[in-house]
PDB file of N, CA and C in Angstrom:
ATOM      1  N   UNK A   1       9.709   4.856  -6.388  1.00 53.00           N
ATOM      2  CA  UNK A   1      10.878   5.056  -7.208  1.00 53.00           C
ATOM      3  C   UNK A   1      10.509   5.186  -8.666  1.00 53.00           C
ATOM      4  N   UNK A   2      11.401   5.764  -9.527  1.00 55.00           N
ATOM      5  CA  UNK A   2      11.319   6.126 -11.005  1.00 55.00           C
ATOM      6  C   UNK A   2      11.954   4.496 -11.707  1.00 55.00           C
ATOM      7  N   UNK A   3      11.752   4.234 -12.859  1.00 59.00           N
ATOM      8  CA  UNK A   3      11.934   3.484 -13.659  1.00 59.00           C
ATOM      9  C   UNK A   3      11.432   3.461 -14.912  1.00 59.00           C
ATOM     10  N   UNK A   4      12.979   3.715 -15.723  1.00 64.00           N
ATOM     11  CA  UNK A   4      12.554   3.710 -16.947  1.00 64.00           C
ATOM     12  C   UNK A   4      12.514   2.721 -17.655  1.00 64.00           C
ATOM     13  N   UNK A   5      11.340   2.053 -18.781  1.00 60.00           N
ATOM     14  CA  UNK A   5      11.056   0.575 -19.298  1.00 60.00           C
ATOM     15  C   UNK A   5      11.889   0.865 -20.820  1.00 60.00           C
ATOM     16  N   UNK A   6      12.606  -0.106 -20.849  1.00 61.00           N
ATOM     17  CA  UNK A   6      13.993   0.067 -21.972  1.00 61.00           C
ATOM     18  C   UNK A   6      13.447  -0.538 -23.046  1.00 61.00           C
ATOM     19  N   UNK A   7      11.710  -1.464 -23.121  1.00 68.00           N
ATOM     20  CA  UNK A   7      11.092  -2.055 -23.787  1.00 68.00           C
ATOM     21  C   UNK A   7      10.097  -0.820 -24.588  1.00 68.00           C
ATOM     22  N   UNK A   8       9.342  -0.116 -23.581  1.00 70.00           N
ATOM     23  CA  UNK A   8       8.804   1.119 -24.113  1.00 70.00           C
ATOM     24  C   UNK A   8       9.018   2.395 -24.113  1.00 70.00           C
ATOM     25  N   UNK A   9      10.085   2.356 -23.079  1.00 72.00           N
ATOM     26  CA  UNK A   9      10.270   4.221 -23.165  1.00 72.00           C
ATOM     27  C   UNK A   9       9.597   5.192 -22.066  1.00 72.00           C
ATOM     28  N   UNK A  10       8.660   3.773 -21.358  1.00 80.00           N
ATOM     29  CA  UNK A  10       7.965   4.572 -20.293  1.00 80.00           C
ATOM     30  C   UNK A  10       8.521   4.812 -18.894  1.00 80.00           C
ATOM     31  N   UNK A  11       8.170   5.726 -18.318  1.00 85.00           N
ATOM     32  CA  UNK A  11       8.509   5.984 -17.095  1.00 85.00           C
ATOM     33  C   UNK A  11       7.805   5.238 -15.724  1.00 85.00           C
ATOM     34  N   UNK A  12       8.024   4.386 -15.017  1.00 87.00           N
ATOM     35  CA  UNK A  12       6.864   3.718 -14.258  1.00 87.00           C
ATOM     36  C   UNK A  12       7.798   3.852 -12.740  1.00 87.00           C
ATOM     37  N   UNK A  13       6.334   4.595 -12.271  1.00 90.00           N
ATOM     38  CA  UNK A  13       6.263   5.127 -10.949  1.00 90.00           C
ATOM     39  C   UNK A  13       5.674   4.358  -9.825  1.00 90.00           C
ATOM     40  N   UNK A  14       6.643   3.704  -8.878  1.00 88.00           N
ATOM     41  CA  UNK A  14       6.072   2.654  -8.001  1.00 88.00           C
ATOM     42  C   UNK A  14       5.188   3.459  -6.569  1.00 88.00           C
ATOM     43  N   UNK A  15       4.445   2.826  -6.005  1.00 90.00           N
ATOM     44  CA  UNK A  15       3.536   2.654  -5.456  1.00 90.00           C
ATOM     45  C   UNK A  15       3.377   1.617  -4.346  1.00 90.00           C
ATOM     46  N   UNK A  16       3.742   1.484  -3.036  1.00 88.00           N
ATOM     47  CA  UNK A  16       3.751   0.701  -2.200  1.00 88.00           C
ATOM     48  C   UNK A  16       1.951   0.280  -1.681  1.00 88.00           C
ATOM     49  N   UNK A  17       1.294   1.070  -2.047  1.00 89.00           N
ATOM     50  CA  UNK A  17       0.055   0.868  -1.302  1.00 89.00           C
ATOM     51  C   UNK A  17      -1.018   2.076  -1.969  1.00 89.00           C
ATOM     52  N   UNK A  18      -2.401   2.128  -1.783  1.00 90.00           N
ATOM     53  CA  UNK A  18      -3.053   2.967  -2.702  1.00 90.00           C
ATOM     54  C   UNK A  18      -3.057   4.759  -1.899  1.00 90.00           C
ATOM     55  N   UNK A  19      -2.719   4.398  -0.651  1.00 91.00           N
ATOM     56  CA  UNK A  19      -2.221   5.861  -0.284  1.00 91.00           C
ATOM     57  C   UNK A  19      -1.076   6.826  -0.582  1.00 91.00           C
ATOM     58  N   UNK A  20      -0.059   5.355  -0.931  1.00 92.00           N
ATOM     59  CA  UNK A  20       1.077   6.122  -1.525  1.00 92.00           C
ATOM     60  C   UNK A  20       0.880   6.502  -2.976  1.00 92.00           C
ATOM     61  N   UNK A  21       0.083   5.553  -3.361  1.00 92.00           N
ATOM     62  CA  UNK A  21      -0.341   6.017  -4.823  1.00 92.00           C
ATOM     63  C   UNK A  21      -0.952   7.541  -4.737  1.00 92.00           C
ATOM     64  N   UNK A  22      -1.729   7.664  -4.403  1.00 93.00           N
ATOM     65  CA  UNK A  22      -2.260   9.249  -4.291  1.00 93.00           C
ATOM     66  C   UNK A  22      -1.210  10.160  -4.070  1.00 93.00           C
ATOM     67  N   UNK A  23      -0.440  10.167  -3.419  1.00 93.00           N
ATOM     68  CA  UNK A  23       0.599  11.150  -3.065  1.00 93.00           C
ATOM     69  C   UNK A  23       1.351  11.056  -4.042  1.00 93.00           C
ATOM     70  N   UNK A  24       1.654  10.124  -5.276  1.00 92.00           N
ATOM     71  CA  UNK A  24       2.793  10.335  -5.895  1.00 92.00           C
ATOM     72  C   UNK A  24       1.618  11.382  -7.154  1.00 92.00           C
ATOM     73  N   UNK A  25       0.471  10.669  -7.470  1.00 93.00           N
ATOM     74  CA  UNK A  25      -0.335  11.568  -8.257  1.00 93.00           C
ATOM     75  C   UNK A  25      -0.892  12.988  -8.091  1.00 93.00           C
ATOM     76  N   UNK A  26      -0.252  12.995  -6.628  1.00 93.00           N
ATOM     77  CA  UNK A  26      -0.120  14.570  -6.338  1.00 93.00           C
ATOM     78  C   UNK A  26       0.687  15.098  -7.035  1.00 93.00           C
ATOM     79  N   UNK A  27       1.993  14.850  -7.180  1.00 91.00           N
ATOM     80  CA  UNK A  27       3.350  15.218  -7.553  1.00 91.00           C
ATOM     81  C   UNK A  27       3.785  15.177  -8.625  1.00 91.00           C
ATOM     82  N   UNK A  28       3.410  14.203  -9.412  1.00 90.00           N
ATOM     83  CA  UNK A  28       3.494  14.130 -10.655  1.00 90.00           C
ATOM     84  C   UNK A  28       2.641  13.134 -11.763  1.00 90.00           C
ATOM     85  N   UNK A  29       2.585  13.697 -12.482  1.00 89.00           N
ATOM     86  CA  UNK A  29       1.893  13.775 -14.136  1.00 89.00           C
ATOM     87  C   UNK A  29       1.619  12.339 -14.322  1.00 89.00           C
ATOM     88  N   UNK A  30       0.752  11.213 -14.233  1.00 91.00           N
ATOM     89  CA  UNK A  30       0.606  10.275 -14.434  1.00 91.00           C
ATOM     90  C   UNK A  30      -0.542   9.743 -15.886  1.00 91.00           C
ATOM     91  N   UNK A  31      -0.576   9.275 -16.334  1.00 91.00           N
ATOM     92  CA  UNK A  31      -1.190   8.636 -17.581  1.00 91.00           C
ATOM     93  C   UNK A  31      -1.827   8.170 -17.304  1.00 91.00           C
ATOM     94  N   UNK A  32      -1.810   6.950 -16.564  1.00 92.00           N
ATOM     95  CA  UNK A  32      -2.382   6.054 -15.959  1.00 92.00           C
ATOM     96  C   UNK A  32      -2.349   5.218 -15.182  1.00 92.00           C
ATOM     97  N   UNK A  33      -3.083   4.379 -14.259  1.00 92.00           N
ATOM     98  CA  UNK A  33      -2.841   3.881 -13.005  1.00 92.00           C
ATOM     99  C   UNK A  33      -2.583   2.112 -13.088  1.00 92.00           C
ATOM    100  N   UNK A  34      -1.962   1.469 -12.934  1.00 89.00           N
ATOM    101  CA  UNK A  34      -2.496   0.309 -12.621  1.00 89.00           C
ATOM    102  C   UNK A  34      -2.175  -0.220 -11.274  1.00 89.00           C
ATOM    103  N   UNK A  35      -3.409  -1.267 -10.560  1.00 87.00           N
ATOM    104  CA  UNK A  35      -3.449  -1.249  -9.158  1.00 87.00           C
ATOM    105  C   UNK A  35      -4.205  -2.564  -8.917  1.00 87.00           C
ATOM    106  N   UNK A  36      -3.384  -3.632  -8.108  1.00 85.00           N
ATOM    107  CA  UNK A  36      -3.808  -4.300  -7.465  1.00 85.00           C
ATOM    108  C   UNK A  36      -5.230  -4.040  -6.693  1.00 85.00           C
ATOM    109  N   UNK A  37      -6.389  -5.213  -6.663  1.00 82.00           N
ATOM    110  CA  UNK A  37      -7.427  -5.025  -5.406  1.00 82.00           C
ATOM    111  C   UNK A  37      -6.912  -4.708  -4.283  1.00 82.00           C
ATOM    112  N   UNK A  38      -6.275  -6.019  -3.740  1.00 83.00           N
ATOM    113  CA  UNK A  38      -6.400  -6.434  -2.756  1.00 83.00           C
ATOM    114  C   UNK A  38      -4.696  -6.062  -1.949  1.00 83.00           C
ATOM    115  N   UNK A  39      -4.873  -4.382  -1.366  1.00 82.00           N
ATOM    116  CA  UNK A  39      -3.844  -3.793  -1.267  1.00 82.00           C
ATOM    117  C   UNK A  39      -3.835  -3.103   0.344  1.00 82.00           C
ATOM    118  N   UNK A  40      -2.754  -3.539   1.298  1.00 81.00           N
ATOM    119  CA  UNK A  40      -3.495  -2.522   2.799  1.00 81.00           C
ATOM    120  C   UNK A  40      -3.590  -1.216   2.502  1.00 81.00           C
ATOM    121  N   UNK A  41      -4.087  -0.802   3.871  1.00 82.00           N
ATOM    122  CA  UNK A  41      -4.658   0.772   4.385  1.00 82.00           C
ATOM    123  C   UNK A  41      -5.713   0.906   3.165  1.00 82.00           C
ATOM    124  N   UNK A  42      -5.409   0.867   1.632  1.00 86.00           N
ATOM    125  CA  UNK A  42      -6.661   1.380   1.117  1.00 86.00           C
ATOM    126  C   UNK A  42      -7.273   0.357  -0.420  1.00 86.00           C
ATOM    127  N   UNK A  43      -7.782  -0.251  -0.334  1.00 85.00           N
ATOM    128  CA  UNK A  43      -7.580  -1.577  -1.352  1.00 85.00           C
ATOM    129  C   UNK A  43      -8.189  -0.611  -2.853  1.00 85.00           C
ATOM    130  N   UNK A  44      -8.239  -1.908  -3.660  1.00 86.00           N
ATOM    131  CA  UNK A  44      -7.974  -0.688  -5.319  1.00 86.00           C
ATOM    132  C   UNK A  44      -9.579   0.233  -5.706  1.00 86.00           C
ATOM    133  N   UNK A  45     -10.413  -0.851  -5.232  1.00 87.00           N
ATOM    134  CA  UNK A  45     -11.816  -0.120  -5.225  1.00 87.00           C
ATOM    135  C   UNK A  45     -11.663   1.415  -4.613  1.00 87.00           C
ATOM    136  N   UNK A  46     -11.223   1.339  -3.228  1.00 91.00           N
ATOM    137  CA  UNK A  46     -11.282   3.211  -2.483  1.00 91.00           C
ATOM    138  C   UNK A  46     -10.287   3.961  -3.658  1.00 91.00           C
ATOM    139  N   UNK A  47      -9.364   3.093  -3.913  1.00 91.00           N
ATOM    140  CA  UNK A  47      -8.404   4.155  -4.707  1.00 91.00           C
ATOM    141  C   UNK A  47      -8.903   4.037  -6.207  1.00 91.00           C
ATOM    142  N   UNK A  48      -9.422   3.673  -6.768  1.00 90.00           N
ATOM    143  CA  UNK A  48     -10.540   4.019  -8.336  1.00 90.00           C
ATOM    144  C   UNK A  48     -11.489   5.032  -7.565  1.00 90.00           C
ATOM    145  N   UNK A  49     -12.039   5.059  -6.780  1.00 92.00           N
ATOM    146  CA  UNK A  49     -12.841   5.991  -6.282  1.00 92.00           C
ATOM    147  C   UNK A  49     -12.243   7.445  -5.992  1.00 92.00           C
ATOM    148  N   UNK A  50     -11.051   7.300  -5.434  1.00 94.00           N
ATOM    149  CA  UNK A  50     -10.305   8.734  -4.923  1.00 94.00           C
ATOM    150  C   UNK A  50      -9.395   8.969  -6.084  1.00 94.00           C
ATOM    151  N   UNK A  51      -9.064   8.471  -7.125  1.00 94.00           N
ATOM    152  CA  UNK A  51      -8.654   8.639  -8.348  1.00 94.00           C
ATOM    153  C   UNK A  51      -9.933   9.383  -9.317  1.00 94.00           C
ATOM    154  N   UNK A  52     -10.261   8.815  -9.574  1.00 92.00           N
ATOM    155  CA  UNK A  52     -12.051   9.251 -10.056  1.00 92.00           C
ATOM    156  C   UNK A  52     -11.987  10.878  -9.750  1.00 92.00           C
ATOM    157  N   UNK A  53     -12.423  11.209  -8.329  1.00 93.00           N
ATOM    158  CA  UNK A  53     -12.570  12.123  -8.067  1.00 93.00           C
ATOM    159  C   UNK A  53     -12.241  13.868  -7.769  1.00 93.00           C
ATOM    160  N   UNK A  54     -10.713  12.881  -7.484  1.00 94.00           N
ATOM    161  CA  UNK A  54      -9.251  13.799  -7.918  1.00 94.00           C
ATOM    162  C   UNK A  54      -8.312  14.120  -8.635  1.00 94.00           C
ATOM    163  N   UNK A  55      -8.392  13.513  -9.704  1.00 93.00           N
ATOM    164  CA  UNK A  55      -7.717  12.958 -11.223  1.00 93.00           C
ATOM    165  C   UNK A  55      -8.498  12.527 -12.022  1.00 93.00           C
ATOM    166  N   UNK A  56      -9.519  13.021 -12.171  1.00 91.00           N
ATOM    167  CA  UNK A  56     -11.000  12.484 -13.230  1.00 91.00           C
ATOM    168  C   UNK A  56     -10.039  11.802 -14.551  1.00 91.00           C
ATOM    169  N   UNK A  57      -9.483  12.027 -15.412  1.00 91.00           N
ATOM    170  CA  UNK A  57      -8.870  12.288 -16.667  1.00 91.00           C
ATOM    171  C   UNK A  57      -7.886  11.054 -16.364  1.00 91.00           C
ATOM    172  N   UNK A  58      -7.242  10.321 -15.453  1.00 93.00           N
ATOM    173  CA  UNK A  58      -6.620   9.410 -15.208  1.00 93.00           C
ATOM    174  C   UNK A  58      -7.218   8.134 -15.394  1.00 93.00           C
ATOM    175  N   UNK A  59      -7.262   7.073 -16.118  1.00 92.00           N
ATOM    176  CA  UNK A  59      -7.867   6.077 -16.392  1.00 92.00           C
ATOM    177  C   UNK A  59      -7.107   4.870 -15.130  1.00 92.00           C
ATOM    178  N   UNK A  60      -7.700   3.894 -14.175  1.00 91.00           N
ATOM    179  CA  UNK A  60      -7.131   3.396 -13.240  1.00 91.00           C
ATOM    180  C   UNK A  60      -7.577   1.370 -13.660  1.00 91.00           C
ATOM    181  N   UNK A  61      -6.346   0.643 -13.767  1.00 88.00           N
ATOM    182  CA  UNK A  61      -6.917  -0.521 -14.727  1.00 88.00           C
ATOM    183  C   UNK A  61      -6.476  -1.263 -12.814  1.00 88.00           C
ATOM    184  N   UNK A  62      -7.500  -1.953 -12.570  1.00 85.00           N
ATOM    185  CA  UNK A  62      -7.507  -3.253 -11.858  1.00 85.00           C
ATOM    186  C   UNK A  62      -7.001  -4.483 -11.757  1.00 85.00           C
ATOM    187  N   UNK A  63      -6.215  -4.810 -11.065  1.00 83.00           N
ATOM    188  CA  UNK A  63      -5.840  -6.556 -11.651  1.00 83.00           C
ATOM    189  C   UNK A  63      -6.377  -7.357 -10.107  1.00 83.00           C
ATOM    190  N   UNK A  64      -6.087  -8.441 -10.108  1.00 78.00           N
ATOM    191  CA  UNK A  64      -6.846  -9.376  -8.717  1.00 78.00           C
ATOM    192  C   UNK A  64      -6.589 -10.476  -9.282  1.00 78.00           C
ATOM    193  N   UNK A  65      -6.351 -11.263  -8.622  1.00 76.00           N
ATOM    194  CA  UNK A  65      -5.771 -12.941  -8.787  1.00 76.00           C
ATOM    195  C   UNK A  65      -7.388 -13.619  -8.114  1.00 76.00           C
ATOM    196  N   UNK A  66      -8.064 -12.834  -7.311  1.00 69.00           N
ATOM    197  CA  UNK A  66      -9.135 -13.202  -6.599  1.00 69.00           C
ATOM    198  C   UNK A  66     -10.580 -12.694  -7.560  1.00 69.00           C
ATOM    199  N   UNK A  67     -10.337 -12.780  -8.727  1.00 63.00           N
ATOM    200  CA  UNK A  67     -11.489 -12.249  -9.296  1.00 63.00           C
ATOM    201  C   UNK A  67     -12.418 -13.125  -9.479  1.00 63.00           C
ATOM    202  N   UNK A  68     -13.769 -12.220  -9.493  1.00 69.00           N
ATOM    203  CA  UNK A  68     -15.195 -12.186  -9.294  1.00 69.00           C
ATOM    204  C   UNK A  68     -16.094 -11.535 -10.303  1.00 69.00           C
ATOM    205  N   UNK A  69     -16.920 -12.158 -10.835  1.00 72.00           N
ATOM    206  CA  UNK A  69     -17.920 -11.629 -11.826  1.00 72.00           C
ATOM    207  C   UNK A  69     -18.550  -9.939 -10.859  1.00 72.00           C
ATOM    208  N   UNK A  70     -18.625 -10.443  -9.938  1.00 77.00           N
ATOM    209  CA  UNK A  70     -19.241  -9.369  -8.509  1.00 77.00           C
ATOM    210  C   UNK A  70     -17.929  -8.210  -8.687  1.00 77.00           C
ATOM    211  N   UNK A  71     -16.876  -8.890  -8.384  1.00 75.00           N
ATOM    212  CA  UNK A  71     -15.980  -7.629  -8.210  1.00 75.00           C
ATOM    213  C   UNK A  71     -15.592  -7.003  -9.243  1.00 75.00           C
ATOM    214  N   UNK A  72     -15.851  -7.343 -10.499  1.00 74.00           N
ATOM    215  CA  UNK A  72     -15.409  -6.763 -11.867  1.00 74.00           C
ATOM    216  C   UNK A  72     -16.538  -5.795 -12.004  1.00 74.00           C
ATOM    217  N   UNK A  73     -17.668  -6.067 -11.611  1.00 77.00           N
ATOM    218  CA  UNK A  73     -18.613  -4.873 -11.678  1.00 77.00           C
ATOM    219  C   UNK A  73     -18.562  -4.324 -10.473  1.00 77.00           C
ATOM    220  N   UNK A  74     -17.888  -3.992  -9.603  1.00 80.00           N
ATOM    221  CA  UNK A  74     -17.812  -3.193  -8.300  1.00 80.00           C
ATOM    222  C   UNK A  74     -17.084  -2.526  -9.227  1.00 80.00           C
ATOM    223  N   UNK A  75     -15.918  -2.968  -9.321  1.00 78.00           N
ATOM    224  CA  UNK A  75     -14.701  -2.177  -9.865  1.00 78.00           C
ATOM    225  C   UNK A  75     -14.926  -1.102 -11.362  1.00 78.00           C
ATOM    226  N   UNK A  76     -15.732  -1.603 -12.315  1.00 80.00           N
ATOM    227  CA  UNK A  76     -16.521  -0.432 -13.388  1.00 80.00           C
ATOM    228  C   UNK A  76     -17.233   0.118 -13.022  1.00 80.00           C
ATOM    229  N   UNK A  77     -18.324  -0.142 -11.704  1.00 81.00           N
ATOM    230  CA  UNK A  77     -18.883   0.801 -11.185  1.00 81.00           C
ATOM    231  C   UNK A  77     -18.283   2.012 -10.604  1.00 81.00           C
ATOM    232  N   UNK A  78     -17.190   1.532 -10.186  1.00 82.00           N
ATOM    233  CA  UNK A  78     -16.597   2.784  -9.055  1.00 82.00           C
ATOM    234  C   UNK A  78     -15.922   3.286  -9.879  1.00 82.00           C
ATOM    235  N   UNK A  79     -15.641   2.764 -11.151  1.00 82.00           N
ATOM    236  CA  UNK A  79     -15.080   4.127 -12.352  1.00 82.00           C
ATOM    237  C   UNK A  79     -13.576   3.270 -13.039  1.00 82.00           C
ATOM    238  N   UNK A  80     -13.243   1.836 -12.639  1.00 85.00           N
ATOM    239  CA  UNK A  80     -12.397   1.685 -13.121  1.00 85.00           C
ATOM    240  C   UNK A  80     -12.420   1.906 -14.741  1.00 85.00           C
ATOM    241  N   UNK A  81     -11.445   1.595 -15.258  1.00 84.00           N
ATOM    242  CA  UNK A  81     -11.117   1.632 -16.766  1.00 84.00           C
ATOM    243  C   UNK A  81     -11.248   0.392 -17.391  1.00 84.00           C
ATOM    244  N   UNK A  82     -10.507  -0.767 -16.924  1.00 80.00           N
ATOM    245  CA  UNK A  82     -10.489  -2.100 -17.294  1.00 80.00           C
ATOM    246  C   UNK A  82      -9.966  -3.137 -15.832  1.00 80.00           C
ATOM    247  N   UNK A  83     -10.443  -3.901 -15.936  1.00 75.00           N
ATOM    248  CA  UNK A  83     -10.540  -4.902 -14.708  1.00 75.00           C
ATOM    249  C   UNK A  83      -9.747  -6.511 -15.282  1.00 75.00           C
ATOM    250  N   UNK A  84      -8.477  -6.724 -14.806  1.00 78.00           N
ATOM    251  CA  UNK A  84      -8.000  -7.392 -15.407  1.00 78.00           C
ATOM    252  C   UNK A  84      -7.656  -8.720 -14.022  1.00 78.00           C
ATOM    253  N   UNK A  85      -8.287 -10.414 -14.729  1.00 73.00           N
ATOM    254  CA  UNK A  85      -7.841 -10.804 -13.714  1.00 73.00           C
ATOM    255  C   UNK A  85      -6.057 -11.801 -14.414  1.00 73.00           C
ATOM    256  N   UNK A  86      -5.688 -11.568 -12.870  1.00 71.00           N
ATOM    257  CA  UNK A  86      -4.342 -12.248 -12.780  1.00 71.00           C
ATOM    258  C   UNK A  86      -4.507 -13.854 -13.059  1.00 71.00           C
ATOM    259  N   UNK A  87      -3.426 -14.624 -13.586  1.00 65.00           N
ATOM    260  CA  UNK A  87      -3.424 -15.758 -13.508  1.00 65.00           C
ATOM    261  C   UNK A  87      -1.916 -16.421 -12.773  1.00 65.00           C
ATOM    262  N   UNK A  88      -1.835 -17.492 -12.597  1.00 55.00           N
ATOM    263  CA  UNK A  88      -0.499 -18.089 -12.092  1.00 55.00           C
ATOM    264  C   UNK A  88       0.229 -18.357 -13.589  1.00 55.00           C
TER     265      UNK A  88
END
């Protein structure tokens, strides 16, 4: 679904899962990504990777409540932008 942020002006395009994410970045014009790890069918690592490759120019930021010194460099390796961990 569309949603417009009455704080910035932005348009934010939801995303049930990182496959649906791809299909909406088929369709339309995105800026940038932000994406849970730890997501079914395709977790955020495959989708920084299939973002990367199909949307080079799209910057894709990470978040994880489960973060890891290990997974923060998986995640810049595979091309993220910024790797952000969650807190409670």
């Amino acid at each position: 679904g569309h949603l417009i942020d009455s704080g910035t002006g932005m348009e934010v395009l939801h995303a049930a899962n990182g496959a649906e994410a791809l299909e909406v970045l088929g369709r339309d014009r995105v800026d940038v990504v932000l994406s849970d790890l730890r997501m079914p069918e395709m977790d955020g690592l495959a989708l920084v990777e299939a973002v990367r490759e199909g949307h080079p120019g799209v910057p894709v930021i990470l978040m994880t409540a489960e973060g890891t010194e290990r997974l923060a460099v998986e995640a810049l390796h595979a091309g993220a932008s910024q790797y952000v961990p969650k807190h409670d």
